[in-house]
Amino acid sequence: MAVRELNCLYEPCPIPLIKAVKELKTMKSKDILVLHSDQSCIGVISEEWGEQNNYLVKAAEVGNGEWEIYIQKP
């Protein structure tokens, strides 16, 4: 299992999710992508996308307005 990080600070929704989907296509099963964003909406749309596409997604606010979205590829 590998962990990759994707910095999407200062990019408006839905660009971080679009970039994450593209990155996930290059990853192996069980790998984890950590998406960094300062957009609060990214947590909600990422979790909805994860439910629809069978990905495990967890969003956490790690700082003042900064979010980390953990996405595990099935």
Backbone as ProteinMPNN parsed JSONL, in Angstrom:
{"seq_chain_A": "MAVRELNCLYEPCPIPLIKAVKELKTMKSKDILVLHSDQSCIGVISEEWGEQNNYLVKAAEVGNGEWEIYIQKP", "coords_chain_A": {"N_chain_A": [[0.844, -1.185, 0.0], [0.604, 2.14, -0.91], [1.06, 5.634, -0.215], [-0.004, 8.67, -1.46], [0.283, 12.198, -1.94], [-1.641, 15.072, -2.696], [-1.574, 18.344, -3.484], [-3.923, 20.73, -3.387], [-4.441, 23.278, -2.56], [-5.958, 26.47, -2.527], [-7.395, 26.082, -4.848], [-10.475, 26.166, -6.485], [-13.576, 24.397, -5.794], [-14.999, 22.257, -8.259], [-12.387, 21.422, -8.773], [-10.25, 20.221, -7.15], [-11.315, 17.608, -6.688], [-11.571, 16.643, -9.3], [-8.871, 16.538, -10.067], [-8.034, 14.653, -8.19], [-9.43, 12.321, -8.956], [-8.23, 11.84, -11.427], [-5.589, 11.321, -10.577], [-6.004, 9.04, -8.973], [-6.527, 7.108, -10.882], [-4.031, 6.293, -11.684], [-3.091, 4.844, -9.631], [-2.668, 1.935, -7.449], [-4.78, -0.758, -6.248], [-5.984, -0.407, -2.924], [-4.201, 1.616, -2.329], [-3.647, 4.894, -0.943], [-4.813, 8.17, -1.295], [-4.016, 11.388, -0.295], [-5.606, 14.275, -0.161], [-5.103, 17.674, -0.18], [-6.753, 20.604, 0.73], [-8.268, 23.874, 0.783], [-10.886, 24.325, 0.632], [-13.995, 24.077, 1.969], [-16.153, 22.713, 0.9], [-15.11, 20.547, -0.412], [-14.866, 18.266, 1.166], [-17.512, 17.315, 1.496], [-18.378, 16.878, -1.202], [-16.477, 15.031, -2.009], [-16.929, 12.847, -0.305], [-19.523, 12.15, -1.115], [-18.998, 11.469, -3.787], [-17.282, 9.297, -3.317], [-19.032, 7.419, -2.107], [-20.708, 6.882, -4.282], [-18.942, 5.696, -6.036], [-17.686, 3.581, -4.827], [-15.412, 4.039, -3.192], [-13.439, 4.425, -0.273], [-13.735, 7.175, 1.715], [-12.556, 9.787, 3.725], [-12.931, 12.807, 5.38], [-11.181, 15.457, 6.958], [-10.838, 18.298, 8.981], [-7.916, 19.93, 9.343], [-6.665, 22.187, 10.107], [-6.996, 25.729, 10.444], [-9.407, 26.141, 8.422], [-8.23, 24.463, 6.585], [-8.197, 21.386, 4.884], [-7.917, 17.808, 4.885], [-8.378, 15.182, 2.762], [-8.891, 11.847, 2.74], [-8.569, 9.258, 0.549], [-9.199, 6.029, -0.317], [-8.297, 3.681, -2.675], [-10.358, 1.201, -4.09]], "CA_chain_A": [[0.0, 0.0, 0.0], [1.353, 3.393, -1.013], [0.329, 6.86, 0.097], [0.386, 9.825, -2.271], [-0.336, 13.451, -1.515], [-1.991, 15.967, -3.785], [-1.801, 19.684, -2.951], [-4.9, 21.498, -4.159], [-4.762, 24.51, -1.84], [-6.304, 27.656, -3.317], [-8.1, 25.71, -6.079], [-11.901, 26.095, -6.166], [-14.328, 23.177, -6.1], [-14.656, 20.866, -7.986], [-11.063, 21.115, -9.34], [-9.503, 19.225, -6.378], [-11.849, 16.268, -6.916], [-11.21, 16.269, -10.669], [-7.453, 16.157, -10.025], [-7.924, 13.423, -7.407], [-9.897, 11.208, -9.788], [-7.172, 11.586, -12.409], [-4.46, 10.709, -9.864], [-6.402, 7.708, -8.531], [-6.451, 6.195, -12.033], [-2.65, 5.828, -11.819], [-2.727, 4.171, -8.38], [-3.051, 0.535, -7.298], [-5.797, -1.077, -5.256], [-5.643, -0.2, -1.507], [-3.391, 2.826, -2.152], [-4.371, 6.014, -0.348], [-4.499, 9.517, -1.768], [-4.328, 12.438, 0.673], [-5.887, 15.493, -0.907], [-5.051, 18.869, 0.675], [-7.576, 21.663, 0.15], [-8.784, 24.89, 1.696], [-12.291, 24.478, 0.27], [-14.791, 23.23, 2.857], [-17.075, 21.896, 0.115], [-14.437, 19.372, -0.956], [-15.171, 17.108, 2.001], [-18.859, 16.831, 1.185], [-18.479, 16.312, -2.551], [-15.608, 13.853, -2.082], [-17.613, 11.736, 0.347], [-20.616, 11.749, -2.004], [-18.372, 10.79, -4.921], [-16.784, 8.022, -2.819], [-20.168, 6.51, -1.949], [-21.207, 6.523, -5.614], [-17.918, 4.988, -6.81], [-17.128, 2.503, -4.01], [-14.136, 4.434, -2.593], [-13.503, 4.82, 1.121], [-13.326, 8.576, 1.782], [-12.696, 10.432, 5.031], [-12.514, 14.21, 5.361], [-10.846, 15.975, 8.278], [-10.295, 19.652, 9.03], [-6.645, 19.784, 10.068], [-6.209, 23.503, 10.52], [-7.973, 26.79, 10.264], [-9.89, 26.18, 7.052], [-7.515, 23.523, 5.715], [-8.776, 20.051, 4.933], [-7.272, 16.652, 4.288], [-9.346, 14.191, 2.33], [-8.221, 10.564, 2.557], [-9.321, 8.446, -0.401], [-8.557, 4.73, -0.548], [-8.749, 3.033, -3.908], [-10.833, -0.158, -3.803]], "C_chain_A": [[0.884, 1.241, 0.0], [0.438, 4.562, -0.651], [0.89, 7.971, -0.777], [-0.336, 11.054, -1.741], [-0.538, 14.34, -2.724], [-2.359, 17.321, -3.187], [-2.727, 20.451, -3.876], [-5.337, 22.744, -3.393], [-4.997, 25.639, -2.835], [-6.954, 27.324, -4.663], [-9.573, 25.511, -5.739], [-12.515, 24.733, -6.509], [-14.935, 23.312, -7.498], [-13.261, 20.474, -8.494], [-10.277, 20.108, -8.493], [-10.002, 17.791, -6.607], [-11.515, 15.777, -8.321], [-9.754, 15.809, -10.721], [-7.264, 14.849, -9.265], [-8.346, 12.214, -8.232], [-8.837, 10.842, -10.824], [-5.984, 10.878, -11.757], [-4.785, 9.276, -9.441], [-6.322, 6.68, -9.66], [-5.049, 5.616, -12.202], [-2.203, 5.007, -10.612], [-3.236, 2.733, -8.351], [-4.125, 0.388, -6.23], [-5.208, -0.975, -3.845], [-4.715, 0.987, -1.264], [-4.271, 3.947, -1.614], [-3.865, 7.324, -0.936], [-4.926, 10.496, -0.682], [-4.421, 13.74, -0.104], [-5.914, 16.671, 0.07], [-5.827, 19.988, -0.011], [-7.96, 22.673, 1.225], [-10.251, 25.2, 1.38], [-13.136, 23.536, 1.128], [-15.736, 22.317, 2.085], [-16.429, 20.605, -0.372], [-14.718, 18.124, -0.127], [-16.505, 16.486, 1.651], [-18.899, 16.192, -0.197], [-17.597, 15.082, -2.715], [-16.278, 12.642, -1.443], [-18.782, 11.244, -0.502], [-20.075, 10.972, -3.202], [-17.89, 9.404, -4.502], [-17.89, 6.992, -2.658], [-20.658, 6.007, -3.304], [-20.233, 5.633, -6.377], [-17.166, 3.924, -6.015], [-15.706, 2.787, -3.502], [-14.383, 4.785, -1.134], [-12.928, 6.231, 1.232], [-13.57, 9.104, 3.19], [-12.143, 11.842, 4.938], [-12.252, 14.671, 6.792], [-10.31, 17.399, 8.148], [-9.057, 19.596, 9.917], [-6.086, 21.112, 10.559], [-7.307, 24.509, 10.275], [-8.367, 26.889, 8.795], [-9.138, 25.28, 6.086], [-8.022, 22.115, 5.969], [-7.835, 19.021, 4.341], [-8.36, 15.644, 3.988], [-8.558, 12.911, 2.037], [-9.104, 9.69, 1.674], [-8.56, 7.15, -0.634], [-9.174, 4.07, -1.774], [-9.185, 1.605, -3.588], [-9.975, -1.22, -4.488]], "O_chain_A": [[1.798, 1.368, 0.815], [-0.785, 4.482, -0.768], [2.1, 8.187, -0.829], [-1.423, 10.96, -1.171], [0.275, 14.363, -3.648], [-3.348, 17.431, -2.462], [-2.365, 20.78, -5.006], [-6.464, 23.213, -3.554], [-4.314, 25.741, -3.854], [-7.055, 28.193, -5.529], [-9.897, 24.772, -4.809], [-12.035, 24.021, -7.391], [-15.348, 24.41, -7.874], [-12.986, 19.282, -8.629], [-9.674, 19.201, -9.066], [-9.197, 16.865, -6.709], [-11.205, 14.599, -8.502], [-9.445, 14.799, -11.353], [-6.432, 14.025, -9.644], [-7.673, 11.183, -8.202], [-8.581, 9.662, -11.064], [-5.437, 9.935, -12.328], [-3.932, 8.394, -9.541], [-6.074, 5.502, -9.405], [-4.893, 4.554, -12.803], [-1.07, 4.529, -10.57], [-4.118, 2.358, -9.124], [-4.348, 1.288, -5.42], [-4.079, -1.4, -3.602], [-4.462, 1.336, -0.111], [-5.486, 3.946, -1.808], [-2.661, 7.553, -1.056], [-6.059, 10.446, -0.203], [-3.428, 14.236, -0.636], [-6.672, 16.656, 1.04], [-5.594, 20.288, -1.182], [-7.973, 22.363, 2.417], [-10.784, 26.221, 1.816], [-13.0, 22.318, 1.018], [-16.085, 21.244, 2.577], [-17.138, 19.659, -0.714], [-14.8, 17.027, -0.68], [-16.615, 15.267, 1.522], [-19.403, 15.079, -0.347], [-17.935, 14.18, -3.483], [-16.205, 11.536, -1.978], [-19.006, 10.038, -0.596], [-20.629, 9.941, -3.583], [-18.067, 8.438, -5.245], [-17.719, 5.829, -3.025], [-20.985, 4.829, -3.448], [-20.645, 4.893, -7.27], [-16.136, 3.422, -6.463], [-14.893, 1.87, -3.395], [-15.411, 5.373, -0.796], [-11.77, 6.461, 0.884], [-14.635, 8.901, 3.772], [-11.022, 12.049, 4.473], [-12.992, 14.33, 7.715], [-9.444, 17.676, 7.318], [-9.142, 19.257, 11.098], [-5.137, 21.141, 11.342], [-8.43, 24.143, 9.931], [-7.75, 27.62, 8.021], [-9.385, 25.331, 4.881], [-8.244, 21.709, 7.109], [-7.063, 19.308, 3.426], [-9.161, 15.297, 4.855], [-7.668, 12.902, 1.187], [-10.254, 9.416, 2.016], [-7.417, 7.166, -1.092], [-10.391, 3.925, -1.889], [-8.471, 0.878, -2.897], [-10.242, -2.414, -4.347]]}, "name": "protein", "num_of_chains": 1, "seq": "MAVRELNCLYEPCPIPLIKAVKELKTMKSKDILVLHSDQSCIGVISEEWGEQNNYLVKAAEVGNGEWEIYIQKP"}
